[in-house]
PDB file of N, CA and C in Angstrom:
ATOM      1  N   MET A 565     136.567  81.241  45.319  1.00 76.00           N
ATOM      2  CA  MET A 565     136.288  80.387  44.187  1.00 76.00           C
ATOM      3  C   MET A 565     136.285  79.046  44.743  1.00 76.00           C
ATOM      4  N   ILE A 566     135.712  78.156  43.877  1.00 84.00           N
ATOM      5  CA  ILE A 566     135.868  77.043  44.063  1.00 84.00           C
ATOM      6  C   ILE A 566     135.877  76.433  43.137  1.00 84.00           C
ATOM      7  N   SER A 567     137.112  75.658  42.505  1.00 83.00           N
ATOM      8  CA  SER A 567     137.528  75.149  41.342  1.00 83.00           C
ATOM      9  C   SER A 567     137.881  73.786  41.375  1.00 83.00           C
ATOM     10  N   GLY A 568     137.968  73.189  40.449  1.00 84.00           N
ATOM     11  CA  GLY A 568     138.180  71.584  40.316  1.00 84.00           C
ATOM     12  C   GLY A 568     137.976  70.912  38.689  1.00 84.00           C
ATOM     13  N   CYS A 569     137.965  69.771  38.815  1.00 84.00           N
ATOM     14  CA  CYS A 569     137.717  69.099  37.511  1.00 84.00           C
ATOM     15  C   CYS A 569     136.202  68.854  37.574  1.00 84.00           C
ATOM     16  N   PRO A 570     135.825  68.672  36.248  1.00 81.00           N
ATOM     17  CA  PRO A 570     134.480  68.386  35.794  1.00 81.00           C
ATOM     18  C   PRO A 570     133.965  67.015  36.898  1.00 81.00           C
ATOM     19  N   GLY A 571     132.753  66.974  37.389  1.00 85.00           N
ATOM     20  CA  GLY A 571     132.146  65.863  38.131  1.00 85.00           C
ATOM     21  C   GLY A 571     133.125  65.693  39.636  1.00 85.00           C
ATOM     22  N   CYS A 572     133.784  66.596  39.962  1.00 89.00           N
ATOM     23  CA  CYS A 572     134.678  66.438  41.591  1.00 89.00           C
ATOM     24  C   CYS A 572     133.853  67.137  42.506  1.00 89.00           C
ATOM     25  N   GLY A 573     132.340  67.331  42.453  1.00 89.00           N
ATOM     26  CA  GLY A 573     131.574  67.636  43.611  1.00 89.00           C
ATOM     27  C   GLY A 573     131.625  69.329  43.910  1.00 89.00           C
ATOM     28  N   LYS A 574     132.298  70.158  43.028  1.00 89.00           N
ATOM     29  CA  LYS A 574     132.140  71.642  42.999  1.00 89.00           C
ATOM     30  C   LYS A 574     130.813  72.285  43.499  1.00 89.00           C
ATOM     31  N   SER A 575     129.734  71.715  42.599  1.00 87.00           N
ATOM     32  CA  SER A 575     128.260  72.287  42.702  1.00 87.00           C
ATOM     33  C   SER A 575     127.734  71.708  43.775  1.00 87.00           C
ATOM     34  N   THR A 576     128.113  70.454  44.487  1.00 91.00           N
ATOM     35  CA  THR A 576     127.741  70.081  45.572  1.00 91.00           C
ATOM     36  C   THR A 576     127.720  70.487  46.765  1.00 91.00           C
ATOM     37  N   LEU A 577     129.235  70.877  46.905  1.00 92.00           N
ATOM     38  CA  LEU A 577     129.780  71.328  47.807  1.00 92.00           C
ATOM     39  C   LEU A 577     129.465  73.023  48.189  1.00 92.00           C
ATOM     40  N   LEU A 578     128.906  73.564  46.881  1.00 91.00           N
ATOM     41  CA  LEU A 578     128.515  75.124  46.627  1.00 91.00           C
ATOM     42  C   LEU A 578     127.433  75.063  47.504  1.00 91.00           C
ATOM     43  N   THR A 579     126.320  73.787  46.860  1.00 91.00           N
ATOM     44  CA  THR A 579     124.789  73.550  47.372  1.00 91.00           C
ATOM     45  C   THR A 579     124.849  73.311  48.993  1.00 91.00           C
ATOM     46  N   GLU A 580     125.894  72.785  49.249  1.00 95.00           N
ATOM     47  CA  GLU A 580     126.149  72.522  50.933  1.00 95.00           C
ATOM     48  C   GLU A 580     126.399  73.875  51.687  1.00 95.00           C
ATOM     49  N   LEU A 581     127.191  74.633  51.143  1.00 94.00           N
ATOM     50  CA  LEU A 581     127.556  75.571  51.952  1.00 94.00           C
ATOM     51  C   LEU A 581     126.393  76.795  52.091  1.00 94.00           C
ATOM     52  N   GLY A 582     125.654  76.459  50.777  1.00 93.00           N
ATOM     53  CA  GLY A 582     124.270  77.601  50.926  1.00 93.00           C
ATOM     54  C   GLY A 582     123.230  76.892  52.102  1.00 93.00           C
ATOM     55  N   ARG A 583     123.321  75.727  51.912  1.00 96.00           N
ATOM     56  CA  ARG A 583     122.362  75.081  53.087  1.00 96.00           C
ATOM     57  C   ARG A 583     122.579  75.169  53.963  1.00 96.00           C
ATOM     58  N   ARG A 584     124.028  75.512  54.377  1.00 97.00           N
ATOM     59  CA  ARG A 584     124.167  75.542  56.081  1.00 97.00           C
ATOM     60  C   ARG A 584     124.570  77.523  56.522  1.00 97.00           C
ATOM     61  N   GLY A 585     124.205  78.276  55.454  1.00 94.00           N
ATOM     62  CA  GLY A 585     124.013  79.490  55.523  1.00 94.00           C
ATOM     63  C   GLY A 585     124.707  80.423  55.081  1.00 94.00           C
ATOM     64  N   TYR A 586     125.762  79.680  54.469  1.00 94.00           N
ATOM     65  CA  TYR A 586     126.892  80.687  53.712  1.00 94.00           C
ATOM     66  C   TYR A 586     126.586  81.459  52.702  1.00 94.00           C
ATOM     67  N   ALA A 587     127.062  82.614  52.208  1.00 93.00           N
ATOM     68  CA  ALA A 587     126.815  83.334  51.018  1.00 93.00           C
ATOM     69  C   ALA A 587     127.128  82.446  49.923  1.00 93.00           C
ATOM     70  N   THR A 588     126.261  82.229  48.848  1.00 93.00           N
ATOM     71  CA  THR A 588     126.740  81.802  47.687  1.00 93.00           C
ATOM     72  C   THR A 588     125.970  81.986  46.460  1.00 93.00           C
ATOM     73  N   ILE A 589     126.965  81.950  45.312  1.00 88.00           N
ATOM     74  CA  ILE A 589     126.622  82.694  44.229  1.00 88.00           C
ATOM     75  C   ILE A 589     126.811  81.641  43.215  1.00 88.00           C
ATOM     76  N   ASP A 590     125.892  81.370  41.880  1.00 81.00           N
ATOM     77  CA  ASP A 590     126.068  80.232  41.314  1.00 81.00           C
ATOM     78  C   ASP A 590     126.795  80.835  39.691  1.00 81.00           C
ATOM     79  N   GLU A 591     128.165  79.982  39.324  1.00 79.00           N
ATOM     80  CA  GLU A 591     128.700  80.257  38.589  1.00 79.00           C
ATOM     81  C   GLU A 591     127.598  80.427  37.215  1.00 79.00           C
ATOM     82  N   PRO A 592     128.045  81.416  36.107  1.00 76.00           N
ATOM     83  CA  PRO A 592     127.089  81.728  35.315  1.00 76.00           C
ATOM     84  C   PRO A 592     126.758  80.744  34.074  1.00 76.00           C
ATOM     85  N   GLY A 593     127.149  79.763  33.741  1.00 75.00           N
ATOM     86  CA  GLY A 593     127.433  78.630  33.057  1.00 75.00           C
ATOM     87  C   GLY A 593     125.792  78.419  33.258  1.00 75.00           C
ATOM     88  N   ARG A 594     125.968  77.416  34.228  1.00 74.00           N
ATOM     89  CA  ARG A 594     124.600  76.727  34.081  1.00 74.00           C
ATOM     90  C   ARG A 594     123.392  77.283  34.106  1.00 74.00           C
ATOM     91  N   PRO A 595     122.991  78.463  34.694  1.00 77.00           N
ATOM     92  CA  PRO A 595     121.759  79.003  34.704  1.00 77.00           C
ATOM     93  C   PRO A 595     121.866  79.633  33.098  1.00 77.00           C
ATOM     94  N   VAL A 596     122.753  79.724  32.618  1.00 76.00           N
ATOM     95  CA  VAL A 596     122.544  80.510  31.149  1.00 76.00           C
ATOM     96  C   VAL A 596     122.201  78.929  30.402  1.00 76.00           C
ATOM     97  N   VAL A 597     122.823  78.055  30.584  1.00 75.00           N
ATOM     98  CA  VAL A 597     122.238  76.667  29.701  1.00 75.00           C
ATOM     99  C   VAL A 597     120.617  76.066  29.981  1.00 75.00           C
ATOM    100  N   ARG A 598     120.510  76.405  31.492  1.00 78.00           N
ATOM    101  CA  ARG A 598     119.036  75.909  32.005  1.00 78.00           C
ATOM    102  C   ARG A 598     118.251  76.589  31.230  1.00 78.00           C
ATOM    103  N   LYS A 599     118.451  78.330  30.850  1.00 79.00           N
ATOM    104  CA  LYS A 599     117.232  79.162  30.596  1.00 79.00           C
ATOM    105  C   LYS A 599     117.509  78.843  29.111  1.00 79.00           C
ATOM    106  N   GLU A 600     118.367  78.387  28.401  1.00 76.00           N
ATOM    107  CA  GLU A 600     118.108  77.885  27.098  1.00 76.00           C
ATOM    108  C   GLU A 600     117.083  76.954  26.715  1.00 76.00           C
ATOM    109  N   LEU A 601     117.561  75.877  27.486  1.00 77.00           N
ATOM    110  CA  LEU A 601     116.800  74.487  27.529  1.00 77.00           C
ATOM    111  C   LEU A 601     115.430  74.299  27.976  1.00 77.00           C
ATOM    112  N   GLU A 602     115.026  75.669  28.838  1.00 83.00           N
ATOM    113  CA  GLU A 602     113.847  75.669  29.477  1.00 83.00           C
ATOM    114  C   GLU A 602     113.022  76.453  27.915  1.00 83.00           C
ATOM    115  N   SER A 603     113.437  77.349  27.216  1.00 80.00           N
ATOM    116  CA  SER A 603     113.075  78.235  26.400  1.00 80.00           C
ATOM    117  C   SER A 603     113.151  77.824  24.763  1.00 80.00           C
ATOM    118  N   GLY A 604     113.568  76.103  25.216  1.00 76.00           N
ATOM    119  CA  GLY A 604     113.599  75.677  23.532  1.00 76.00           C
ATOM    120  C   GLY A 604     114.878  75.609  22.973  1.00 76.00           C
ATOM    121  N   VAL A 605     115.708  76.622  22.803  1.00 68.00           N
ATOM    122  CA  VAL A 605     116.879  76.873  22.215  1.00 68.00           C
ATOM    123  C   VAL A 605     118.109  75.950  22.421  1.00 68.00           C
ATOM    124  N   PRO A 606     118.326  75.297  21.376  1.00 64.00           N
ATOM    125  CA  PRO A 606     119.458  74.330  21.586  1.00 64.00           C
ATOM    126  C   PRO A 606     120.434  74.641  22.350  1.00 64.00           C
ATOM    127  N   ALA A 607     120.940  74.320  23.290  1.00 56.00           N
ATOM    128  CA  ALA A 607     122.104  74.722  24.089  1.00 56.00           C
ATOM    129  C   ALA A 607     123.250  73.620  24.151  1.00 56.00           C
ATOM    130  N   LEU A 608     123.351  73.312  22.897  1.00 61.00           N
ATOM    131  CA  LEU A 608     124.666  72.439  22.652  1.00 61.00           C
ATOM    132  C   LEU A 608     126.027  73.147  22.714  1.00 61.00           C
ATOM    133  N   PRO A 609     127.125  72.608  23.050  1.00 62.00           N
ATOM    134  CA  PRO A 609     128.427  73.028  22.823  1.00 62.00           C
ATOM    135  C   PRO A 609     128.727  73.366  21.191  1.00 62.00           C
ATOM    136  N   GLY A 610     129.251  74.731  20.972  1.00 63.00           N
ATOM    137  CA  GLY A 610     129.364  74.808  19.881  1.00 63.00           C
ATOM    138  C   GLY A 610     128.269  75.835  19.168  1.00 63.00           C
ATOM    139  N   THR A 611     127.289  76.234  19.574  1.00 66.00           N
ATOM    140  CA  THR A 611     126.029  76.699  19.070  1.00 66.00           C
ATOM    141  C   THR A 611     125.665  77.763  19.878  1.00 66.00           C
ATOM    142  N   GLY A 612     125.429  78.780  19.436  1.00 69.00           N
ATOM    143  CA  GLY A 612     124.921  80.424  19.868  1.00 69.00           C
ATOM    144  C   GLY A 612     126.034  80.764  20.893  1.00 69.00           C
ATOM    145  N   ILE A 613     127.264  80.357  20.416  1.00 73.00           N
ATOM    146  CA  ILE A 613     128.336  81.282  21.320  1.00 73.00           C
ATOM    147  C   ILE A 613     128.250  82.380  21.984  1.00 73.00           C
ATOM    148  N   GLU A 614     128.316  83.289  20.676  1.00 79.00           N
ATOM    149  CA  GLU A 614     128.089  84.668  21.069  1.00 79.00           C
ATOM    150  C   GLU A 614     127.296  85.116  22.037  1.00 79.00           C
ATOM    151  N   ALA A 615     125.729  84.574  21.550  1.00 76.00           N
ATOM    152  CA  ALA A 615     124.387  84.967  22.743  1.00 76.00           C
ATOM    153  C   ALA A 615     124.887  84.413  24.288  1.00 76.00           C
ATOM    154  N   ARG A 616     125.433  83.299  24.149  1.00 74.00           N
ATOM    155  CA  ARG A 616     125.560  82.370  25.301  1.00 74.00           C
ATOM    156  C   ARG A 616     126.764  83.523  26.002  1.00 74.00           C
ATOM    157  N   LEU A 617     128.029  83.619  25.571  1.00 79.00           N
ATOM    158  CA  LEU A 617     128.563  84.556  26.046  1.00 79.00           C
ATOM    159  C   LEU A 617     128.074  86.066  27.004  1.00 79.00           C
ATOM    160  N   HIS A 618     127.778  86.376  25.965  1.00 81.00           N
ATOM    161  CA  HIS A 618     126.792  87.717  26.153  1.00 81.00           C
ATOM    162  C   HIS A 618     125.844  87.519  27.592  1.00 81.00           C
ATOM    163  N   SER A 619     125.113  86.440  27.703  1.00 81.00           N
ATOM    164  CA  SER A 619     124.488  86.152  28.822  1.00 81.00           C
ATOM    165  C   SER A 619     125.246  86.067  29.734  1.00 81.00           C
ATOM    166  N   ALA A 620     126.003  85.010  29.565  1.00 81.00           N
ATOM    167  CA  ALA A 620     127.454  84.759  31.281  1.00 81.00           C
ATOM    168  C   ALA A 620     127.992  85.974  31.335  1.00 81.00           C
ATOM    169  N   PHE A 621     128.352  87.036  30.536  1.00 85.00           N
ATOM    170  CA  PHE A 621     129.077  88.049  31.200  1.00 85.00           C
ATOM    171  C   PHE A 621     127.914  88.777  31.802  1.00 85.00           C
ATOM    172  N   ASP A 622     126.817  88.954  31.095  1.00 86.00           N
ATOM    173  CA  ASP A 622     125.584  89.965  32.049  1.00 86.00           C
ATOM    174  C   ASP A 622     125.410  89.195  33.344  1.00 86.00           C
ATOM    175  N   LEU A 623     125.140  87.984  33.488  1.00 85.00           N
ATOM    176  CA  LEU A 623     125.003  87.273  34.817  1.00 85.00           C
ATOM    177  C   LEU A 623     126.150  87.482  35.654  1.00 85.00           C
ATOM    178  N   SER A 624     127.426  87.654  34.985  1.00 85.00           N
ATOM    179  CA  SER A 624     128.656  87.598  35.869  1.00 85.00           C
ATOM    180  C   SER A 624     128.538  88.923  36.500  1.00 85.00           C
ATOM    181  N   LEU A 625     128.169  90.119  35.883  1.00 89.00           N
ATOM    182  CA  LEU A 625     128.076  91.342  36.638  1.00 89.00           C
ATOM    183  C   LEU A 625     127.074  91.341  37.584  1.00 89.00           C
ATOM    184  N   GLU A 626     125.805  90.755  37.565  1.00 89.00           N
ATOM    185  CA  GLU A 626     124.896  90.676  38.406  1.00 89.00           C
ATOM    186  C   GLU A 626     125.323  90.133  39.742  1.00 89.00           C
ATOM    187  N   ASN A 627     125.963  88.914  39.524  1.00 86.00           N
ATOM    188  CA  ASN A 627     126.649  88.014  40.447  1.00 86.00           C
ATOM    189  C   ASN A 627     127.374  89.063  41.552  1.00 86.00           C
ATOM    190  N   LEU A 628     128.571  89.901  40.461  1.00 89.00           N
ATOM    191  CA  LEU A 628     129.358  91.093  41.297  1.00 89.00           C
ATOM    192  C   LEU A 628     128.734  91.549  41.883  1.00 89.00           C
ATOM    193  N   THR A 629     127.502  92.403  41.596  1.00 91.00           N
ATOM    194  CA  THR A 629     126.610  93.316  41.936  1.00 91.00           C
ATOM    195  C   THR A 629     126.334  92.473  43.704  1.00 91.00           C
ATOM    196  N   ARG A 630     125.689  91.080  43.436  1.00 89.00           N
ATOM    197  CA  ARG A 630     125.177  90.297  44.559  1.00 89.00           C
ATOM    198  C   ARG A 630     126.123  90.345  45.725  1.00 89.00           C
ATOM    199  N   ALA A 631     127.309  89.908  45.104  1.00 90.00           N
ATOM    200  CA  ALA A 631     128.245  89.687  46.170  1.00 90.00           C
ATOM    201  C   ALA A 631     128.954  90.621  46.929  1.00 90.00           C
ATOM    202  N   SER A 632     128.691  91.620  46.159  1.00 91.00           N
ATOM    203  CA  SER A 632     129.234  93.018  47.173  1.00 91.00           C
ATOM    204  C   SER A 632     128.136  93.358  48.311  1.00 91.00           C
ATOM    205  N   ALA A 633     126.761  92.845  48.050  1.00 91.00           N
ATOM    206  CA  ALA A 633     125.751  92.962  49.137  1.00 91.00           C
ATOM    207  C   ALA A 633     126.419  92.300  50.299  1.00 91.00           C
ATOM    208  N   PHE A 634     127.127  91.609  50.471  1.00 90.00           N
ATOM    209  CA  PHE A 634     127.386  90.608  51.663  1.00 90.00           C
ATOM    210  C   PHE A 634     128.522  91.192  52.348  1.00 90.00           C
ATOM    211  N   ASP A 635     128.701  90.686  53.687  1.00 89.00           N
ATOM    212  CA  ASP A 635     129.635  91.076  54.190  1.00 89.00           C
ATOM    213  C   ASP A 635     130.157  89.648  54.446  1.00 89.00           C
ATOM    214  N   GLY A 636     131.416  89.773  54.496  1.00 90.00           N
ATOM    215  CA  GLY A 636     132.418  88.448  54.688  1.00 90.00           C
ATOM    216  C   GLY A 636     132.634  87.839  53.272  1.00 90.00           C
ATOM    217  N   TRP A 637     132.711  86.346  53.724  1.00 91.00           N
ATOM    218  CA  TRP A 637     133.097  85.607  52.543  1.00 91.00           C
ATOM    219  C   TRP A 637     132.058  85.198  51.307  1.00 91.00           C
ATOM    220  N   VAL A 638     131.975  85.043  50.028  1.00 90.00           N
ATOM    221  CA  VAL A 638     130.910  84.640  49.067  1.00 90.00           C
ATOM    222  C   VAL A 638     131.594  83.585  48.472  1.00 90.00           C
ATOM    223  N   TYR A 639     130.704  82.176  48.618  1.00 89.00           N
ATOM    224  CA  TYR A 639     131.586  81.273  47.481  1.00 89.00           C
ATOM    225  C   TYR A 639     130.901  81.082  46.614  1.00 89.00           C
ATOM    226  N   SER A 640     131.923  80.656  45.448  1.00 85.00           N
ATOM    227  CA  SER A 640     131.279  80.517  43.762  1.00 85.00           C
ATOM    228  C   SER A 640     131.925  79.464  43.599  1.00 85.00           C
ATOM    229  N   ILE A 641     131.513  79.038  42.166  1.00 82.00           N
ATOM    230  CA  ILE A 641     132.641  78.038  41.307  1.00 82.00           C
ATOM    231  C   ILE A 641     133.265  78.957  40.558  1.00 82.00           C
ATOM    232  N   ALA A 642     134.314  78.739  40.091  1.00 74.00           N
ATOM    233  CA  ALA A 642     135.283  79.340  39.103  1.00 74.00           C
ATOM    234  C   ALA A 642     134.961  78.456  37.629  1.00 74.00           C
ATOM    235  N   ALA A 643     134.336  79.188  36.623  1.00 58.00           N
ATOM    236  CA  ALA A 643     133.961  78.275  35.638  1.00 58.00           C
ATOM    237  C   ALA A 643     135.416  78.159  34.813  1.00 58.00           C
TER     238      ALA A 643
END
């Protein structure tokens, strides 16, 4: 897991690792918010928390399944 303060470059590092051929998995928060924004649902902090948590949990389980398919290290961001 890659962790750090907001804006310190975690996503940039993860993108670069993926570009170099390493196995990477996105943390669930960004895709959940992106999906909400694309569907027109307000993705503001403090709104729709329960639905967002269910979506993030479901995506985390999918990520775990994806990660188990790789041999060796899999890089992800700690949310």
